CSV table of C-alpha atoms and ligand atoms in Angstrom, one decimal:
chain,number,residue,atom,x,y,z
A,1,MET,CA,0.0,0.0,0.0
A,2,LYS,CA,1.6,3.3,-1.1
A,3,LYS,CA,1.2,6.3,1.1
A,4,TYR,CA,1.0,9.8,-0.4
A,5,LEU,CA,1.6,13.1,1.5
A,6,VAL,CA,-0.1,15.7,-0.6
A,7,THR,CA,0.5,19.3,0.4
A,8,GLY,CA,-1.9,21.9,-0.9
A,9,GLY,CA,-4.5,19.2,-1.4
A,10,ALA,CA,-7.4,21.5,-0.6
A,11,GLY,CA,-6.4,23.7,-3.5
A,12,PHE,CA,-7.2,23.4,-7.2
A,13,ILE,CA,-4.7,20.9,-8.6
A,14,GLY,CA,-4.0,19.2,-5.3
A,15,ALA,CA,-7.6,18.4,-4.8
A,16,ASN,CA,-8.0,17.1,-8.3
A,17,PHE,CA,-5.0,14.9,-7.7
A,18,VAL,CA,-6.4,13.5,-4.6
A,19,LYS,CA,-9.7,12.7,-6.5
A,20,TYR,CA,-7.7,11.1,-9.3
A,21,LEU,CA,-5.7,8.9,-6.9
A,22,LEU,CA,-8.8,7.6,-5.2
A,23,ASP,CA,-10.6,7.0,-8.5
A,24,THR,CA,-7.5,5.1,-9.8
A,25,HIS,CA,-6.2,3.2,-6.8
A,26,GLY,CA,-9.2,3.1,-4.5
A,27,ASP,CA,-8.4,1.6,-1.1
A,28,GLU,CA,-5.0,0.4,-2.3
A,29,ILE,CA,-3.4,3.7,-1.2
A,30,SER,CA,-3.6,6.1,1.7
A,31,ILE,CA,-3.4,9.8,1.6
A,32,HIS,CA,-2.5,12.5,4.1
A,33,VAL,CA,-3.4,16.1,3.0
A,34,LEU,CA,-1.5,18.9,4.6
A,35,ASP,CA,-3.0,22.3,3.8
A,36,ALA,CA,-2.9,25.7,5.5
A,37,LEU,CA,-6.3,26.6,4.1
A,38,THR,CA,-5.3,30.0,2.9
A,39,TYR,CA,-7.9,31.9,0.8
A,40,ALA,CA,-7.2,29.4,-2.0
A,41,GLY,CA,-7.8,26.2,0.0
A,42,ASN,CA,-11.2,25.0,0.9
A,43,LEU,CA,-12.3,21.8,2.7
A,44,MET,CA,-15.5,21.7,0.8
A,45,THR,CA,-13.4,20.8,-2.2
A,46,ILE,CA,-12.4,17.5,-0.7
A,47,ALA,CA,-15.3,16.9,1.7
A,48,ASP,CA,-16.3,13.5,0.2
A,49,GLU,CA,-12.7,12.3,0.1
A,50,LEU,CA,-12.2,13.2,3.8
A,51,LYS,CA,-15.0,10.9,4.8
A,52,ARG,CA,-12.9,7.9,3.7
A,53,ASP,CA,-10.9,5.8,6.1
A,54,ASN,CA,-7.8,6.1,3.9
A,55,VAL,CA,-7.7,9.9,3.7
A,56,GLU,CA,-6.6,12.1,6.6
A,57,PHE,CA,-6.1,15.9,6.8
A,58,THR,CA,-3.9,18.3,8.8
A,59,ARG,CA,-4.4,22.0,8.7
A,60,GLY,CA,-0.9,23.3,8.8
A,61,ASP,CA,1.8,25.4,7.1
A,62,ILE,CA,4.6,23.7,5.0
A,63,LEU,CA,7.0,26.1,6.7
A,64,ASP,CA,6.2,24.7,10.1
A,65,ALA,CA,9.0,22.1,10.9
A,66,GLU,CA,7.2,20.6,13.9
A,67,THR,CA,3.9,19.9,12.1
A,68,VAL,CA,5.6,18.6,9.0
A,69,GLY,CA,8.0,16.5,11.1
A,70,ARG,CA,5.2,15.0,13.0
A,71,ILE,CA,3.4,13.9,9.8
A,72,PHE,CA,6.5,12.3,8.5
A,73,ASP,CA,7.1,10.4,11.8
A,74,GLU,CA,3.5,9.2,12.2
A,75,PHE,CA,2.3,8.7,8.6
A,76,ASP,CA,5.7,7.8,7.0
A,77,PRO,CA,4.8,8.7,3.4
A,78,ASP,CA,6.3,6.9,0.4
A,79,TYR,CA,5.5,9.8,-1.9
A,80,VAL,CA,5.5,13.5,-1.2
A,81,VAL,CA,3.8,15.7,-3.7
A,82,ASN,CA,4.4,19.3,-2.9
A,83,PHE,CA,1.6,21.4,-4.5
A,84,ALA,CA,1.4,23.9,-1.6
A,85,ALA,CA,2.3,27.3,-2.9
A,86,GLU,CA,1.1,30.9,-3.4
A,87,SER,CA,0.0,30.5,-7.0
A,88,HIS,CA,-1.4,33.7,-8.4
A,89,VAL,CA,1.0,35.9,-10.4
A,90,ASP,CA,-1.0,39.1,-9.8
A,91,ARG,CA,-0.9,38.7,-6.0
A,92,SER,CA,2.9,38.1,-6.2
A,93,ILE,CA,3.3,41.5,-7.7
A,94,GLU,CA,1.5,43.0,-4.7
A,95,HIS,CA,3.1,40.7,-2.0
A,96,PRO,CA,6.4,39.2,-3.2
A,97,ARG,CA,7.7,38.2,0.2
A,98,LEU,CA,4.8,35.8,1.1
A,99,PHE,CA,5.6,34.0,-2.2
A,100,LEU,CA,9.3,33.7,-1.4
A,101,GLU,CA,8.5,32.4,2.1
A,102,THR,CA,5.9,29.8,1.2
A,103,ASN,CA,7.3,28.7,-2.2
A,104,ILE,CA,11.0,28.6,-1.4
A,105,LEU,CA,11.4,28.2,2.4
A,106,GLY,CA,8.3,26.0,2.6
A,107,THR,CA,9.7,23.7,0.0
A,108,GLN,CA,13.1,23.6,1.7
A,109,ASN,CA,11.3,22.6,5.0
A,110,MET,CA,9.5,19.8,3.2
A,111,LEU,CA,12.8,18.6,1.7
A,112,ASP,CA,14.5,18.8,5.1
A,113,GLN,CA,11.9,16.7,6.8
A,114,ALA,CA,11.9,14.1,4.0
A,115,ARG,CA,15.6,13.8,4.2
A,116,ARG,CA,15.6,13.4,8.0
A,117,SER,CA,12.8,10.9,7.9
A,118,TRP,CA,13.8,8.8,4.9
A,119,LEU,CA,17.6,8.5,5.6
A,120,MET,CA,18.8,5.0,6.4
A,121,PRO,CA,20.2,5.0,9.9
A,122,GLY,CA,24.0,5.4,10.0
A,123,THR,CA,24.2,6.8,6.4
A,124,LYS,CA,24.4,10.3,4.9
A,125,ASP,CA,22.9,9.8,1.5
A,126,THR,CA,21.1,6.4,1.4
A,127,TYR,CA,17.4,6.5,1.7
A,128,ARG,CA,14.8,3.8,2.5
A,129,PRO,CA,13.6,2.2,-0.8
A,130,GLY,CA,10.5,3.3,-2.6
A,131,LYS,CA,10.6,6.9,-1.4
A,132,ARG,CA,10.0,9.9,-3.8
A,133,PHE,CA,9.7,13.7,-3.4
A,134,LEU,CA,7.9,15.4,-6.3
A,135,GLN,CA,8.0,19.1,-6.5
A,136,ILE,CA,5.2,20.6,-8.6
A,137,SER,CA,6.6,23.4,-10.7
A,138,THR,CA,5.5,25.5,-13.6
A,139,ASP,CA,6.3,26.4,-17.2
A,140,GLU,CA,6.7,30.0,-15.9
A,141,VAL,CA,10.2,29.2,-14.6
A,142,TYR,CA,11.4,29.2,-18.3
A,143,GLY,CA,10.2,32.8,-18.8
A,144,SER,CA,8.4,34.0,-21.9
A,145,LEU,CA,8.4,33.0,-25.6
A,146,PRO,CA,7.6,35.2,-28.5
A,147,ARG,CA,4.3,34.9,-30.3
A,148,GLU,CA,5.2,34.4,-34.0
A,149,PHE,CA,1.9,33.5,-35.7
A,150,ASP,CA,-1.3,35.5,-35.9
A,151,THR,CA,-3.3,32.4,-35.9
A,152,PRO,CA,-2.5,28.9,-34.5
A,153,GLN,CA,-0.5,26.7,-36.9
A,154,PRO,CA,-0.5,22.9,-37.0
A,155,LEU,CA,2.2,21.5,-34.6
A,156,ALA,CA,4.6,19.0,-36.0
A,157,VAL,CA,5.8,16.5,-33.4
A,158,SER,CA,8.2,13.6,-33.7
A,159,ALA,CA,6.9,10.3,-35.0
A,160,GLU,CA,7.5,8.8,-31.6
A,161,VAL,CA,5.4,11.4,-29.8
A,162,ALA,CA,2.7,11.3,-32.6
A,163,LYS,CA,2.4,7.6,-31.9
A,164,VAL,CA,1.9,8.1,-28.2
A,165,ALA,CA,-0.6,11.0,-28.7
A,166,SER,CA,-2.5,9.3,-31.5
A,167,GLY,CA,-5.8,10.2,-29.8
A,168,ARG,CA,-5.2,13.9,-30.4
A,169,THR,CA,-5.5,15.4,-33.9
A,170,ASP,CA,-5.8,19.0,-32.8
A,171,LEU,CA,-2.2,19.9,-32.0
A,172,HIS,CA,-1.3,23.5,-32.9
A,173,THR,CA,1.1,26.3,-31.9
A,174,PHE,CA,1.7,30.1,-32.0
A,175,GLY,CA,5.5,29.9,-32.5
A,176,LYS,CA,8.4,27.8,-33.6
A,177,GLU,CA,10.0,27.5,-30.2
A,178,MET,CA,8.7,25.5,-27.2
A,179,PHE,CA,10.1,25.0,-23.6
A,180,THR,CA,12.0,21.8,-23.2
A,181,GLU,CA,13.5,20.5,-19.9
A,182,ASP,CA,16.9,22.0,-21.2
A,183,THR,CA,15.6,25.5,-21.8
A,184,PRO,CA,17.5,27.9,-19.4
A,185,LEU,CA,15.5,29.1,-16.4
A,186,ALA,CA,14.5,32.7,-16.8
A,187,PRO,CA,11.6,33.7,-14.5
A,188,ARG,CA,10.2,37.2,-14.9
A,189,SER,CA,7.6,37.6,-12.0
A,190,PRO,CA,8.0,37.3,-8.2
A,191,TYR,CA,5.8,34.2,-8.4
A,192,SER,CA,7.9,32.5,-11.1
A,193,ALA,CA,11.2,33.6,-9.5
A,194,ALA,CA,10.0,31.9,-6.2
A,195,LYS,CA,9.0,28.8,-8.1
A,196,THR,CA,12.4,28.7,-9.7
A,197,GLY,CA,14.0,29.0,-6.3
A,198,ALA,CA,12.0,26.0,-5.2
A,199,ASP,CA,13.1,24.0,-8.2
A,200,LEU,CA,16.8,24.8,-7.6
A,201,ILE,CA,16.7,23.9,-3.9
A,202,THR,CA,14.9,20.6,-4.8
A,203,LEU,CA,17.6,19.7,-7.3
A,204,ALA,CA,20.3,20.8,-4.8
A,205,TYR,CA,18.9,18.3,-2.2
A,206,HIS,CA,19.2,15.6,-4.9
A,207,GLU,CA,22.8,16.6,-5.8
A,208,THR,CA,24.0,17.3,-2.3
A,209,TYR,CA,22.2,14.7,-0.2
A,210,GLY,CA,21.1,12.2,-2.8
A,211,LEU,CA,17.4,12.8,-1.9
A,212,PRO,CA,15.2,10.9,-4.5
A,213,VAL,CA,13.4,13.8,-6.1
A,214,ASN,CA,11.5,14.7,-9.3
A,215,ILE,CA,10.2,18.0,-10.7
A,216,THR,CA,7.3,18.4,-13.0
A,217,ARG,CA,6.8,21.6,-14.9
A,218,CYS,CA,3.3,22.0,-16.2
A,219,SER,CA,1.4,24.5,-18.3
A,220,ASN,CA,-1.8,26.3,-17.3
A,221,ASN,CA,-4.3,23.9,-15.8
A,222,TYR,CA,-8.1,24.2,-16.1
A,223,GLY,CA,-11.0,22.2,-14.8
A,224,PRO,CA,-13.3,21.9,-11.7
A,225,TYR,CA,-12.4,23.6,-8.3
A,226,HIS,CA,-10.3,26.3,-9.9
A,227,PHE,CA,-10.2,29.4,-7.7
A,228,PRO,CA,-12.1,32.3,-9.4
A,229,GLU,CA,-9.1,34.7,-9.4
A,230,LYS,CA,-7.6,32.8,-12.4
A,231,LEU,CA,-8.7,33.6,-15.9
A,232,ILE,CA,-11.1,30.8,-16.8
A,233,PRO,CA,-13.1,30.6,-13.5
A,234,LEU,CA,-13.0,34.4,-13.2
A,235,ILE,CA,-14.6,34.8,-16.6
A,236,ILE,CA,-17.2,32.2,-15.9
A,237,ASN,CA,-18.0,33.7,-12.5
A,238,ASN,CA,-18.2,37.3,-13.9
A,239,ILE,CA,-20.6,36.3,-16.7
A,240,LEU,CA,-22.9,34.6,-14.2
A,241,THR,CA,-22.8,37.3,-11.6
A,242,GLY,CA,-23.4,40.2,-14.0
A,243,ARG,CA,-19.9,41.7,-14.0
A,244,ARG,CA,-17.8,42.7,-17.0
A,245,LEU,CA,-14.9,40.6,-18.3
A,246,PRO,CA,-11.3,42.1,-17.8
A,247,VAL,CA,-8.8,41.1,-20.4
A,248,TYR,CA,-5.3,42.3,-19.9
A,249,GLY,CA,-3.7,44.4,-22.7
A,250,ARG,CA,-5.2,43.3,-26.0
A,251,GLY,CA,-5.8,39.6,-25.0
A,252,GLU,CA,-3.0,38.4,-27.3
A,253,ASN,CA,-0.9,36.6,-24.7
A,254,VAL,CA,-0.8,32.8,-25.3
A,255,ARG,CA,-1.2,30.1,-22.7
A,256,ASP,CA,-1.0,26.3,-23.2
A,257,TRP,CA,-4.1,24.8,-21.5
A,258,LEU,CA,-4.0,21.4,-19.8
A,259,TYR,CA,-7.0,19.6,-18.4
A,260,VAL,CA,-6.3,19.1,-14.7
A,261,THR,CA,-7.1,15.3,-14.6
A,262,ASP,CA,-4.6,14.8,-17.4
A,263,HIS,CA,-2.0,16.6,-15.2
A,264,ALA,CA,-2.9,14.4,-12.2
A,265,LYS,CA,-2.3,11.3,-14.3
A,266,ALA,CA,1.1,12.6,-15.3
A,267,ILE,CA,2.1,13.3,-11.7
A,268,ASP,CA,1.3,9.7,-10.6
A,269,MET,CA,3.2,8.3,-13.6
A,270,VAL,CA,6.3,10.3,-12.7
A,271,LEU,CA,6.1,9.2,-9.0
A,272,ARG,CA,5.8,5.5,-10.0
A,273,HIS,CA,7.9,5.3,-13.1
A,274,GLY,CA,10.0,8.5,-13.5
A,275,ARG,CA,13.8,8.4,-13.3
A,276,VAL,CA,15.1,9.7,-10.0
A,277,GLY,CA,16.5,13.3,-10.2
A,278,GLU,CA,14.8,14.1,-13.5
A,279,VAL,CA,12.6,17.0,-14.6
A,280,TYR,CA,9.5,16.3,-16.7
A,281,ASN,CA,7.6,18.9,-18.7
A,282,VAL,CA,3.8,18.4,-18.7
A,283,GLY,CA,1.9,20.3,-21.4
A,284,GLY,CA,-1.4,20.4,-23.1
A,285,PHE,CA,-0.3,20.7,-26.8
A,286,ASN,CA,-3.1,23.3,-26.7
A,287,GLU,CA,-2.0,26.9,-27.1
A,288,ALA,CA,-4.6,29.6,-27.1
A,289,ALA,CA,-4.7,33.4,-27.0
A,290,ASN,CA,-6.5,34.8,-23.9
A,291,ILE,CA,-9.1,36.7,-26.0
A,292,ASP,CA,-10.1,33.4,-27.7
A,293,ILE,CA,-10.4,31.7,-24.4
A,294,VAL,CA,-12.7,34.4,-23.2
A,295,ARG,CA,-14.8,34.3,-26.4
A,296,THR,CA,-15.1,30.5,-26.1
A,297,ILE,CA,-16.4,30.7,-22.6
A,298,ILE,CA,-19.0,33.4,-23.6
A,299,ASP,CA,-20.1,31.1,-26.5
A,300,THR,CA,-20.2,28.0,-24.3
A,301,ILE,CA,-22.3,29.6,-21.5
A,302,SER,CA,-24.6,31.2,-24.0
A,303,ARG,CA,-25.2,27.8,-25.8
A,304,LEU,CA,-25.6,25.8,-22.6
A,305,MET,CA,-28.2,28.3,-21.3
A,306,HIS,CA,-30.1,28.2,-24.5
A,307,ASP,CA,-30.1,24.4,-24.5
A,308,ASN,CA,-30.8,24.0,-20.8
A,309,PRO,CA,-33.3,26.6,-19.5
A,310,GLY,CA,-32.9,25.1,-16.1
A,311,TYR,CA,-29.6,26.9,-15.8
A,312,MET,CA,-31.2,30.3,-16.5
A,313,PRO,CA,-31.7,31.3,-12.8
A,314,LEU,CA,-27.9,31.1,-12.3
A,315,LEU,CA,-27.5,34.0,-14.7
A,316,LYS,CA,-27.8,37.4,-13.0
A,317,ARG,CA,-28.2,39.3,-16.4
A,318,PRO,CA,-30.4,38.8,-19.5
A,319,LEU,CA,-29.1,36.0,-21.7
A,320,ASP,CA,-29.0,38.3,-24.8
A,321,GLU,CA,-26.4,40.4,-22.9
A,322,VAL,CA,-24.0,37.5,-22.9
A,323,THR,CA,-22.0,38.6,-25.9
A,324,TYR,CA,-18.4,39.8,-26.7
A,325,ASP,CA,-19.5,43.3,-25.7
A,326,LEU,CA,-18.9,42.3,-22.1
A,327,ILE,CA,-15.2,42.3,-22.7
A,328,ASP,CA,-13.1,45.2,-21.3
A,329,PHE,CA,-9.5,45.5,-22.4
A,330,VAL,CA,-7.8,46.7,-19.1
A,331,THR,CA,-4.4,47.8,-18.1
A,332,ASP,CA,-1.9,45.1,-18.7
A,333,ARG,CA,-0.2,43.0,-16.0
A,334,PRO,CA,3.3,44.4,-15.4
A,335,GLY,CA,6.0,42.2,-17.0
A,336,HIS,CA,3.2,40.1,-18.6
A,337,ASP,CA,4.8,37.0,-20.1
A,338,MET,CA,3.7,36.8,-23.8
A,339,ARG,CA,3.6,33.1,-24.5
A,340,TYR,CA,4.1,29.8,-22.8
A,341,ALA,CA,4.4,26.5,-24.8
A,342,ILE,CA,5.5,23.3,-23.2
A,343,ASP,CA,7.1,20.5,-25.1
A,344,PRO,CA,6.0,17.3,-23.3
A,345,SER,CA,8.0,14.9,-25.6
A,346,LYS,CA,10.2,13.5,-22.7
A,347,ILE,CA,7.3,12.3,-20.6
A,348,ALA,CA,5.5,11.1,-23.7
A,349,THR,CA,8.4,9.0,-24.9
A,350,GLU,CA,9.7,7.8,-21.5
A,351,LEU,CA,6.5,7.2,-19.7
A,352,GLY,CA,3.8,7.0,-22.4
A,353,TRP,CA,1.8,10.0,-21.1
A,354,TYR,CA,0.1,12.5,-23.3
A,355,PRO,CA,-2.7,15.2,-22.7
A,356,GLU,CA,-5.8,13.1,-23.5
A,357,THR,CA,-8.5,15.7,-23.2
A,358,PRO,CA,-9.1,17.9,-26.3
A,359,PHE,CA,-9.8,21.5,-25.3
A,360,LYS,CA,-13.3,21.5,-26.8
A,361,GLU,CA,-14.3,18.7,-24.5
A,362,GLY,CA,-12.4,20.0,-21.5
A,363,ILE,CA,-13.8,23.5,-21.5
A,364,GLU,CA,-17.4,22.2,-22.0
A,365,LYS,CA,-17.0,19.9,-19.0
A,366,THR,CA,-15.5,22.8,-17.0
A,367,VAL,CA,-18.2,25.3,-17.7
A,368,ARG,CA,-20.9,22.7,-16.9
A,369,TRP,CA,-19.1,21.9,-13.6
A,370,TYR,CA,-19.3,25.5,-12.6
A,371,LEU,CA,-23.0,25.7,-13.5
A,372,ASP,CA,-23.7,22.6,-11.5
A,373,ASN,CA,-21.6,23.7,-8.5
A,374,GLN,CA,-22.6,27.2,-7.6
A,375,PRO,CA,-22.6,26.5,-3.8
A,376,TRP,CA,-18.8,25.8,-4.1
A,377,MET,CA,-18.3,29.1,-5.9
A,378,GLU,CA,-20.2,31.0,-3.2
A,379,SER,CA,-18.2,29.2,-0.4
A,380,VAL,CA,-14.8,30.0,-1.8
A,381,THR,CA,-15.6,33.6,-2.5
A,382,SER,CA,-17.0,34.2,1.0
A,383,GLY,CA,-15.4,36.8,3.3
A,384,GLU,CA,-14.2,34.0,5.7
A,385,TYR,CA,-11.6,32.9,3.2
A,386,GLN,CA,-10.5,36.5,2.4
A,387,ASN,CA,-10.0,37.1,6.2
A,388,TYR,CA,-7.9,34.0,6.6
A,389,TYR,CA,-5.5,35.3,3.9
A,390,ARG,CA,-5.1,38.6,5.7
A,391,GLN,CA,-4.4,36.6,8.9
A,392,MET,CA,-1.7,34.6,7.1
A,393,TYR,CA,0.2,37.8,6.4
A,394,SER,CA,0.1,39.0,9.9
A,395,ASP,CA,1.1,35.6,11.4
A,396,ARG,CA,4.4,35.5,9.6
B,401,LIG,P1,-4.0,26.9,-5.5
B,401,LIG,O1,-3.7,28.3,-5.1
B,401,LIG,O2,-5.4,26.6,-6.0
B,401,LIG,O3,-3.8,26.0,-4.2
B,401,LIG,C1,-2.7,26.1,-3.4
B,401,LIG,C2,-3.1,25.3,-2.1
B,401,LIG,O4,-1.9,25.4,-1.2
B,401,LIG,C3,-4.2,25.9,-1.3
B,401,LIG,O5,-5.1,24.8,-0.9
B,401,LIG,C4,-3.6,26.6,-0.1
B,401,LIG,O6,-4.4,26.6,1.0
B,401,LIG,C5,-2.3,25.8,0.1
B,401,LIG,N1,-1.2,26.5,0.7
B,401,LIG,C6,-0.8,27.7,0.4
B,401,LIG,N2,0.2,28.1,1.2
B,401,LIG,C7,0.4,27.0,2.0
B,401,LIG,C8,1.3,26.8,3.1
B,401,LIG,N3,2.2,27.7,3.5
B,401,LIG,N4,1.2,25.6,3.8
B,401,LIG,C9,0.3,24.7,3.4
B,401,LIG,N5,-0.6,24.9,2.4
B,401,LIG,C10,-0.5,26.0,1.7
B,401,LIG,O7,-2.9,26.5,-6.5
B,401,LIG,P2,-3.0,25.4,-7.7
B,401,LIG,O8,-3.4,26.2,-8.9
B,401,LIG,O9,-3.7,24.2,-7.3
B,401,LIG,O10,-1.5,25.1,-7.9
B,401,LIG,C11,-0.9,24.0,-7.2
B,401,LIG,C12,0.6,24.0,-7.6
B,401,LIG,O11,0.8,23.8,-9.0
B,401,LIG,C13,1.4,25.2,-7.2
B,401,LIG,O12,2.6,24.8,-6.7
B,401,LIG,C14,1.5,26.0,-8.5
B,401,LIG,O13,2.7,26.8,-8.4
B,401,LIG,C15,1.6,24.9,-9.5
B,401,LIG,N6,1.1,25.2,-10.8
B,401,LIG,C16,-0.2,25.6,-11.0
B,401,LIG,C17,-0.6,25.8,-12.3
B,401,LIG,C18,-2.0,26.2,-12.6
B,401,LIG,O14,-2.3,26.4,-13.8
B,401,LIG,N7,-2.9,26.3,-11.6
B,401,LIG,C19,0.3,25.7,-13.4
B,401,LIG,C20,1.6,25.3,-13.2
B,401,LIG,C21,2.0,25.0,-11.9
B,402,LIG,O1,-8.5,38.9,-15.2
B,402,LIG,C1,-7.6,38.4,-15.9
B,402,LIG,N1,-7.5,38.8,-17.2
B,402,LIG,C2,-6.5,38.4,-18.0
B,402,LIG,O2,-6.4,38.8,-19.1
B,402,LIG,C3,-6.7,37.4,-15.4
B,402,LIG,C4,-6.8,36.9,-14.0
B,402,LIG,C5,-5.8,36.9,-16.2
B,402,LIG,N2,-5.6,37.4,-17.5
B,402,LIG,C6,-4.6,36.9,-18.4
B,402,LIG,C7,-3.2,36.8,-17.8
B,402,LIG,C8,-2.6,35.6,-18.4
B,402,LIG,O3,-2.0,35.9,-19.7
B,402,LIG,O4,-4.9,35.5,-18.6
B,402,LIG,C9,-3.8,34.7,-18.6
B,402,LIG,C10,-3.9,33.6,-17.5
B,402,LIG,O5,-3.8,34.3,-16.3
B,402,LIG,P1,-3.9,33.5,-14.9
B,402,LIG,O6,-5.1,32.7,-14.9
B,402,LIG,O7,-3.6,34.5,-13.8
B,402,LIG,O8,-2.7,32.5,-15.1
B,402,LIG,P2,-1.1,32.6,-15.4
B,402,LIG,O9,-0.6,34.0,-15.0
B,402,LIG,O10,-0.9,32.2,-16.8
B,402,LIG,O11,-0.5,31.6,-14.3
B,402,LIG,C11,-1.1,30.3,-14.2
B,402,LIG,O12,-0.4,29.3,-14.9
B,402,LIG,C12,0.9,29.0,-14.5
B,402,LIG,C13,-1.2,29.9,-12.7
B,402,LIG,O13,-1.9,30.8,-12.0
B,402,LIG,C14,0.2,29.7,-12.1
B,402,LIG,O14,0.1,29.2,-10.8
B,402,LIG,C15,0.9,28.6,-13.0
B,402,LIG,O15,2.2,28.5,-12.5
């Protein structure tokens, strides 16, 4: 029975990972979720999972050596998956220090406790078998790519990757260059600089102490339970609640969208089959300009409302107002990265993973999920969570 310690498991990707693990492995695994429940974490997200005998939860900070140390001693995880982080670029521009503390020092504390707990007695760099520390990183550590094409062009991948990804016929790109694992790290925001610091300290623990680590660097995830400060859930929420739709600059920045369950699958494959010490890029083969994402959401909500009048009470504005006229082009994010594009060839060829969910299918599932789960949206946007965030600042 494998034991997973999942930090940040009450947040967006962490919670979807916990759900994926239970759907895939059932009672053959056990999970301990460690989460500080900042504004971005919500126990409602994993309420059903917490009812199970093989899932436990601790509310705590990854920076707290005593709490983390106790979990290692009592639960003795085989796998640590470190999702916990301050994750929103715009907030990092306002509050860089909190990002450095959580994302770098928090990761270092997790690595320290893993090292202490997993070390074979009497040795300095030999660890008990079957242990793995996975640091969840981001494509943003590679910096920004140019956007070279006005419209997306078909993406040519190697024959080996095409064979793995044979279920996908919609691969396309906005430029000739993509991020590989060898692309030099060049973060440009306080958030991505902090995530880069976490990557470097994770690799340093591998080189210096031999700790069995991996890093995954994924592109923009989307799907259920995404906090409505991020583009896709923010646009859905604003349409429903009668607000306007803020698009930074001209909406031309490109992101590579990955359905969150596909990402969860990649993480579990790396834990179980990845080569120790390796970095794996995880991408969606699915670049899109922000303006097109926003238009797709407007079209999808409009169509679903027409087809299912039962959803109409959720809409706090007349349906005929749900048009592109709701878009406001607003002041751009400072230092806004133009384009991210992840090349996932390594994980495809080494581990047989590829992003299975076409965007058309994933975005429809996502919009429907938000329509069907408005109590969740109301809960995560309530004042209680905002207050907790303020508390976090004052506690440190
Ligand atoms: P999120 O903000 O939705 O969730 C973060 C979770 O971590 C929350 O539950 C929060 O309560 C918890 N947390 C924050 N600080 C903590 C602390 N000090 N101690 C314990 N728990 C703490 O983030 P997400 O979108 O789920 O991202 C998860 C990870 O994936 C992050 O490391 C992020 O950098 C990375 N990532 C996210 C994306 C994306 O598109 N969302 C893309 C690439 C990488
Ligand atoms: O209101 C908005 N309007 C807008 O135009 C918001 C919130 C965003 N945007 C733009 C900025 C980006 O180009 O949309 C794009 C996506 O923005 P976010 O959802 O904030 O994501 P991004 O900055 O790309 O970062 C995300 O992907 C990489 C996650 O938040 C990070 O945690 C992850 O590392």
